[in-house]
């Protein structure tokens, strides 16, 4: 079997706040905070340095590029404009590598981490990266990691009858990576995806990947300097920088991958136009942040966003095809660069869900245009 696919219908339920709907023109707070723009359709390891306990630690993770954490959040001005758009789909600190522009450098870095992981956990010799990745997350679960849906690592092959084959892997927290090399077989695509995911999983345990008080202060200071802000803005939750501080402080102690998973929700809300719609419903930035900081991305949210794209397509034919083509290019570029992919992958899945809601003729046209 090529993939461990876990349908949403049988996944363990996630605890989330309900999304109700009011009867008036503005509705209740919870109705205003719905993700849809339109009316919706009815440690982990024994110690932080445990991988470096024996001879020869794995290569250290690259320095965090802190500006990428806040750059997108600041740019959209007043109201709820967090600006988490397509340009901010990856936090470099969560990606586990520096400059992804050189495939040879990326491949060398990945192989070095895999070899080091194998030496520290299984001794010398060839490592089965697919098994190693699963064992890594199983180990985290047994050592107390908060994995609400268990430790299962899920693989997804892109349907194809000929090489190159492409495989995506989703980690238990939701982060997604993909095969980053030319893969002549499906098995090799699976191994390639597992390698990049294992590298990021290992780097994510490094102390520098934790959100601490020092990390928050440095990030906020750099945000103030970059956007010519003042200290009062950082203390005001109704400003962009204040919202950024609120997000960081709300996630103190979490890793970069965990923070990236949260940011994906807000990136999708921004991409879908939901943040702008919530501002028009008079929701404050603080209310939106507080609500969606505790809400996991689920089928209900995806369905409401898909409904918005169906409405856009009905208003302007070709809208979905254009957005889908753009998203597929972004996903391909990010995959080959070894970056975290969930934002791009979720966008594509939402758009494909929207295509499925169109008439058969219209849906075929959308898919034909994007091929």
PDB file of N, CA, C and O in Angstrom, residues 129-171:
ATOM      1  N   UNK A 129      14.628   5.479   6.447  1.00  0.00           N
ATOM      2  CA  UNK A 129      14.151   6.784   6.894  1.00  0.00           C
ATOM      3  C   UNK A 129      12.643   6.789   7.149  1.00  0.00           C
ATOM      4  O   UNK A 129      12.163   7.533   8.005  1.00  0.00           O
ATOM      5  N   UNK A 130      11.904   5.977   6.423  1.00  0.00           N
ATOM      6  CA  UNK A 130      10.463   5.916   6.650  1.00  0.00           C
ATOM      7  C   UNK A 130      10.179   5.367   8.043  1.00  0.00           C
ATOM      8  O   UNK A 130       9.372   5.921   8.805  1.00  0.00           O
ATOM      9  N   UNK A 131      10.870   4.292   8.416  1.00  0.00           N
ATOM     10  CA  UNK A 131      10.706   3.734   9.749  1.00  0.00           C
ATOM     11  C   UNK A 131      11.256   4.685  10.810  1.00  0.00           C
ATOM     12  O   UNK A 131      10.659   4.846  11.883  1.00  0.00           O
ATOM     13  N   UNK A 132      12.387   5.312  10.507  1.00  0.00           N
ATOM     14  CA  UNK A 132      13.007   6.217  11.481  1.00  0.00           C
ATOM     15  C   UNK A 132      12.106   7.397  11.800  1.00  0.00           C
ATOM     16  O   UNK A 132      11.986   7.816  12.961  1.00  0.00           O
ATOM     17  N   UNK A 133      11.448   7.954  10.781  1.00  0.00           N
ATOM     18  CA  UNK A 133      10.549   9.087  11.001  1.00  0.00           C
ATOM     19  C   UNK A 133       9.371   8.684  11.885  1.00  0.00           C
ATOM     20  O   UNK A 133       8.999   9.407  12.818  1.00  0.00           O
ATOM     21  N   UNK A 134       8.787   7.526  11.598  1.00  0.00           N
ATOM     22  CA  UNK A 134       7.672   7.059  12.416  1.00  0.00           C
ATOM     23  C   UNK A 134       8.124   6.789  13.850  1.00  0.00           C
ATOM     24  O   UNK A 134       7.431   7.151  14.814  1.00  0.00           O
ATOM     25  N   UNK A 135       9.296   6.173  14.014  1.00  0.00           N
ATOM     26  CA  UNK A 135       9.808   5.883  15.355  1.00  0.00           C
ATOM     27  C   UNK A 135      10.117   7.170  16.117  1.00  0.00           C
ATOM     28  O   UNK A 135       9.930   7.245  17.333  1.00  0.00           O
ATOM     29  N   UNK A 136      10.589   8.185  15.403  1.00  0.00           N
ATOM     30  CA  UNK A 136      10.887   9.468  16.047  1.00  0.00           C
ATOM     31  C   UNK A 136       9.627  10.047  16.701  1.00  0.00           C
ATOM     32  O   UNK A 136       9.643  10.462  17.855  1.00  0.00           O
ATOM     33  N   UNK A 137       8.530  10.069  15.940  1.00  0.00           N
ATOM     34  CA  UNK A 137       7.298  10.656  16.472  1.00  0.00           C
ATOM     35  C   UNK A 137       6.651   9.741  17.507  1.00  0.00           C
ATOM     36  O   UNK A 137       6.000  10.224  18.449  1.00  0.00           O
ATOM     37  N   UNK A 138       6.817   8.442  17.368  1.00  0.00           N
ATOM     38  CA  UNK A 138       6.316   7.529  18.387  1.00  0.00           C
ATOM     39  C   UNK A 138       7.068   7.755  19.695  1.00  0.00           C
ATOM     40  O   UNK A 138       6.478   7.716  20.780  1.00  0.00           O
ATOM     41  N   UNK A 139       8.365   7.995  19.590  1.00  0.00           N
ATOM     42  CA  UNK A 139       9.173   8.283  20.770  1.00  0.00           C
ATOM     43  C   UNK A 139       8.710   9.571  21.443  1.00  0.00           C
ATOM     44  O   UNK A 139       8.602   9.641  22.676  1.00  0.00           O
ATOM     45  N   UNK A 140       8.409  10.584  20.644  1.00  0.00           N
ATOM     46  CA  UNK A 140       7.915  11.836  21.211  1.00  0.00           C
ATOM     47  C   UNK A 140       6.609  11.618  21.969  1.00  0.00           C
ATOM     48  O   UNK A 140       6.395  12.178  23.044  1.00  0.00           O
ATOM     49  N   UNK A 141       5.738  10.799  21.399  1.00  0.00           N
ATOM     50  CA  UNK A 141       4.457  10.537  22.050  1.00  0.00           C
ATOM     51  C   UNK A 141       4.649   9.816  23.378  1.00  0.00           C
ATOM     52  O   UNK A 141       4.039  10.183  24.392  1.00  0.00           O
ATOM     53  N   UNK A 142       5.509   8.811  23.396  1.00  0.00           N
ATOM     54  CA  UNK A 142       5.722   8.050  24.622  1.00  0.00           C
ATOM     55  C   UNK A 142       6.417   8.879  25.692  1.00  0.00           C
ATOM     56  O   UNK A 142       6.307   8.572  26.883  1.00  0.00           O
ATOM     57  N   UNK A 143       7.099   9.928  25.283  1.00  0.00           N
ATOM     58  CA  UNK A 143       7.788  10.787  26.248  1.00  0.00           C
ATOM     59  C   UNK A 143       6.982  12.018  26.617  1.00  0.00           C
ATOM     60  O   UNK A 143       7.510  12.980  27.176  1.00  0.00           O
ATOM     61  N   UNK A 144       5.699  12.007  26.283  1.00  0.00           N
ATOM     62  CA  UNK A 144       4.810  13.038  26.797  1.00  0.00           C
ATOM     63  C   UNK A 144       4.429  14.146  25.859  1.00  0.00           C
ATOM     64  O   UNK A 144       3.799  15.115  26.283  1.00  0.00           O
ATOM     65  N   UNK A 145       4.788  14.052  24.580  1.00  0.00           N
ATOM     66  CA  UNK A 145       4.413  15.108  23.641  1.00  0.00           C
ATOM     67  C   UNK A 145       2.892  15.162  23.488  1.00  0.00           C
ATOM     68  O   UNK A 145       2.208  14.140  23.509  1.00  0.00           O
ATOM     69  N   UNK A 146       2.370  16.379  23.345  1.00  0.00           N
ATOM     70  CA  UNK A 146       0.933  16.579  23.200  1.00  0.00           C
ATOM     71  C   UNK A 146       0.545  16.400  21.737  1.00  0.00           C
ATOM     72  O   UNK A 146       0.463  17.358  20.967  1.00  0.00           O
ATOM     73  N   UNK A 147       0.339  15.161  21.342  1.00  0.00           N
ATOM     74  CA  UNK A 147      -0.064  14.838  19.970  1.00  0.00           C
ATOM     75  C   UNK A 147      -1.515  14.366  20.008  1.00  0.00           C
ATOM     76  O   UNK A 147      -1.793  13.201  20.268  1.00  0.00           O
ATOM     77  N   UNK A 148      -2.424  15.288  19.755  1.00  0.00           N
ATOM     78  CA  UNK A 148      -3.850  15.002  19.942  1.00  0.00           C
ATOM     79  C   UNK A 148      -4.358  13.880  19.048  1.00  0.00           C
ATOM     80  O   UNK A 148      -5.287  13.165  19.403  1.00  0.00           O
ATOM     81  N   UNK A 149      -3.748  13.744  17.887  1.00  0.00           N
ATOM     82  CA  UNK A 149      -4.205  12.730  16.936  1.00  0.00           C
ATOM     83  C   UNK A 149      -3.263  11.536  16.863  1.00  0.00           C
ATOM     84  O   UNK A 149      -3.293  10.782  15.894  1.00  0.00           O
ATOM     85  N   UNK A 150      -2.437  11.391  17.882  1.00  0.00           N
ATOM     86  CA  UNK A 150      -1.521  10.265  17.883  1.00  0.00           C
ATOM     87  C   UNK A 150      -0.245  10.572  17.111  1.00  0.00           C
ATOM     88  O   UNK A 150      -0.012  11.701  16.678  1.00  0.00           O
ATOM     89  N   UNK A 151       0.574   9.553  16.929  1.00  0.00           N
ATOM     90  CA  UNK A 151       1.897   9.743  16.332  1.00  0.00           C
ATOM     91  C   UNK A 151       1.975   9.269  14.886  1.00  0.00           C
ATOM     92  O   UNK A 151       3.074   9.146  14.328  1.00  0.00           O
ATOM     93  N   UNK A 152       0.855   9.005  14.251  1.00  0.00           N
ATOM     94  CA  UNK A 152       0.877   8.462  12.896  1.00  0.00           C
ATOM     95  C   UNK A 152       1.391   9.481  11.888  1.00  0.00           C
ATOM     96  O   UNK A 152       0.911  10.610  11.818  1.00  0.00           O
ATOM     97  N   UNK A 153       2.375   9.080  11.116  1.00  0.00           N
ATOM     98  CA  UNK A 153       2.889   9.876  10.001  1.00  0.00           C
ATOM     99  C   UNK A 153       2.168   9.418   8.741  1.00  0.00           C
ATOM    100  O   UNK A 153       2.131   8.225   8.434  1.00  0.00           O
ATOM    101  N   UNK A 154       1.578  10.348   7.996  1.00  0.00           N
ATOM    102  CA  UNK A 154       0.714  10.008   6.865  1.00  0.00           C
ATOM    103  C   UNK A 154       1.381  10.397   5.543  1.00  0.00           C
ATOM    104  O   UNK A 154       1.816  11.542   5.375  1.00  0.00           O
ATOM    105  N   UNK A 155       1.460   9.448   4.619  1.00  0.00           N
ATOM    106  CA  UNK A 155       2.040   9.692   3.300  1.00  0.00           C
ATOM    107  C   UNK A 155       0.938   9.777   2.244  1.00  0.00           C
ATOM    108  O   UNK A 155      -0.074   9.075   2.329  1.00  0.00           O
ATOM    109  N   UNK A 156       1.169  10.621   1.260  1.00  0.00           N
ATOM    110  CA  UNK A 156       0.208  10.777   0.160  1.00  0.00           C
ATOM    111  C   UNK A 156       0.965  10.848  -1.160  1.00  0.00           C
ATOM    112  O   UNK A 156       1.734  11.782  -1.386  1.00  0.00           O
ATOM    113  N   UNK A 157       0.739   9.862  -2.006  1.00  0.00           N
ATOM    114  CA  UNK A 157       1.367   9.863  -3.332  1.00  0.00           C
ATOM    115  C   UNK A 157       0.519  10.673  -4.306  1.00  0.00           C
ATOM    116  O   UNK A 157      -0.706  10.570  -4.312  1.00  0.00           O
ATOM    117  N   UNK A 158       1.175  11.475  -5.129  1.00  0.00           N
ATOM    118  CA  UNK A 158       0.476  12.168  -6.206  1.00  0.00           C
ATOM    119  C   UNK A 158       0.252  11.163  -7.326  1.00  0.00           C
ATOM    120  O   UNK A 158       1.210  10.527  -7.790  1.00  0.00           O
ATOM    121  N   UNK A 159      -0.995  10.956  -7.770  1.00  0.00           N
ATOM    122  CA  UNK A 159      -1.255   9.958  -8.814  1.00  0.00           C
ATOM    123  C   UNK A 159      -0.436  10.221 -10.072  1.00  0.00           C
ATOM    124  O   UNK A 159      -0.415  11.335 -10.599  1.00  0.00           O
ATOM    125  N   UNK A 160       0.262   9.202 -10.542  1.00  0.00           N
ATOM    126  CA  UNK A 160       1.073   9.328 -11.753  1.00  0.00           C
ATOM    127  C   UNK A 160       1.423   7.933 -12.248  1.00  0.00           C
ATOM    128  O   UNK A 160       1.660   7.021 -11.458  1.00  0.00           O
ATOM    129  N   UNK A 161       1.473   7.798 -13.555  1.00  0.00           N
ATOM    130  CA  UNK A 161       1.822   6.514 -14.156  1.00  0.00           C
ATOM    131  C   UNK A 161       3.270   6.467 -14.628  1.00  0.00           C
ATOM    132  O   UNK A 161       3.719   5.444 -15.164  1.00  0.00           O
ATOM    133  N   UNK A 162       3.988   7.563 -14.434  1.00  0.00           N
ATOM    134  CA  UNK A 162       5.377   7.606 -14.883  1.00  0.00           C
ATOM    135  C   UNK A 162       6.164   8.581 -14.015  1.00  0.00           C
ATOM    136  O   UNK A 162       5.584   9.470 -13.388  1.00  0.00           O
ATOM    137  N   UNK A 163       7.494   8.402 -13.957  1.00  0.00           N
ATOM    138  CA  UNK A 163       8.319   9.324 -13.169  1.00  0.00           C
ATOM    139  C   UNK A 163       8.374  10.710 -13.826  1.00  0.00           C
ATOM    140  O   UNK A 163       8.104  10.835 -15.025  1.00  0.00           O
ATOM    141  N   UNK A 164       8.729  11.737 -13.029  1.00  0.00           N
ATOM    142  CA  UNK A 164       9.099  11.648 -11.606  1.00  0.00           C
ATOM    143  C   UNK A 164       7.872  11.508 -10.711  1.00  0.00           C
ATOM    144  O   UNK A 164       6.823  12.097 -10.988  1.00  0.00           O
ATOM    145  N   UNK A 165       8.022  10.716  -9.665  1.00  0.00           N
ATOM    146  CA  UNK A 165       6.943  10.518  -8.714  1.00  0.00           C
ATOM    147  C   UNK A 165       7.092  11.509  -7.556  1.00  0.00           C
ATOM    148  O   UNK A 165       8.205  11.889  -7.182  1.00  0.00           O
ATOM    149  N   UNK A 166       5.954  11.931  -7.018  1.00  0.00           N
ATOM    150  CA  UNK A 166       5.935  12.929  -5.946  1.00  0.00           C
ATOM    151  C   UNK A 166       5.152  12.367  -4.767  1.00  0.00           C
ATOM    152  O   UNK A 166       4.091  11.762  -4.940  1.00  0.00           O
ATOM    153  N   UNK A 167       5.699  12.572  -3.572  1.00  0.00           N
ATOM    154  CA  UNK A 167       5.044  12.102  -2.358  1.00  0.00           C
ATOM    155  C   UNK A 167       5.053  13.211  -1.309  1.00  0.00           C
ATOM    156  O   UNK A 167       6.041  13.948  -1.185  1.00  0.00           O
ATOM    157  N   UNK A 168       3.948  13.360  -0.593  1.00  0.00           N
ATOM    158  CA  UNK A 168       3.861  14.295   0.521  1.00  0.00           C
ATOM    159  C   UNK A 168       3.766  13.496   1.820  1.00  0.00           C
ATOM    160  O   UNK A 168       3.207  12.396   1.838  1.00  0.00           O
ATOM    161  N   UNK A 169       4.291  14.068   2.875  1.00  0.00           N
ATOM    162  CA  UNK A 169       4.188  13.438   4.184  1.00  0.00           C
ATOM    163  C   UNK A 169       3.694  14.484   5.185  1.00  0.00           C
ATOM    164  O   UNK A 169       4.210  15.603   5.235  1.00  0.00           O
ATOM    165  N   UNK A 170       2.679  14.125   5.954  1.00  0.00           N
ATOM    166  CA  UNK A 170       2.130  15.009   6.983  1.00  0.00           C
ATOM    167  C   UNK A 170       2.526  14.478   8.350  1.00  0.00           C
ATOM    168  O   UNK A 170       2.302  13.299   8.667  1.00  0.00           O
ATOM    169  N   UNK A 171       3.123  15.341   9.148  1.00  0.00           N
ATOM    170  CA  UNK A 171       3.532  14.967  10.491  1.00  0.00           C
ATOM    171  C   UNK A 171       2.347  15.062  11.446  1.00  0.00           C
ATOM    172  O   UNK A 171       1.341  15.711  11.137  1.00  0.00           O
TER     173      UNK A 171
END
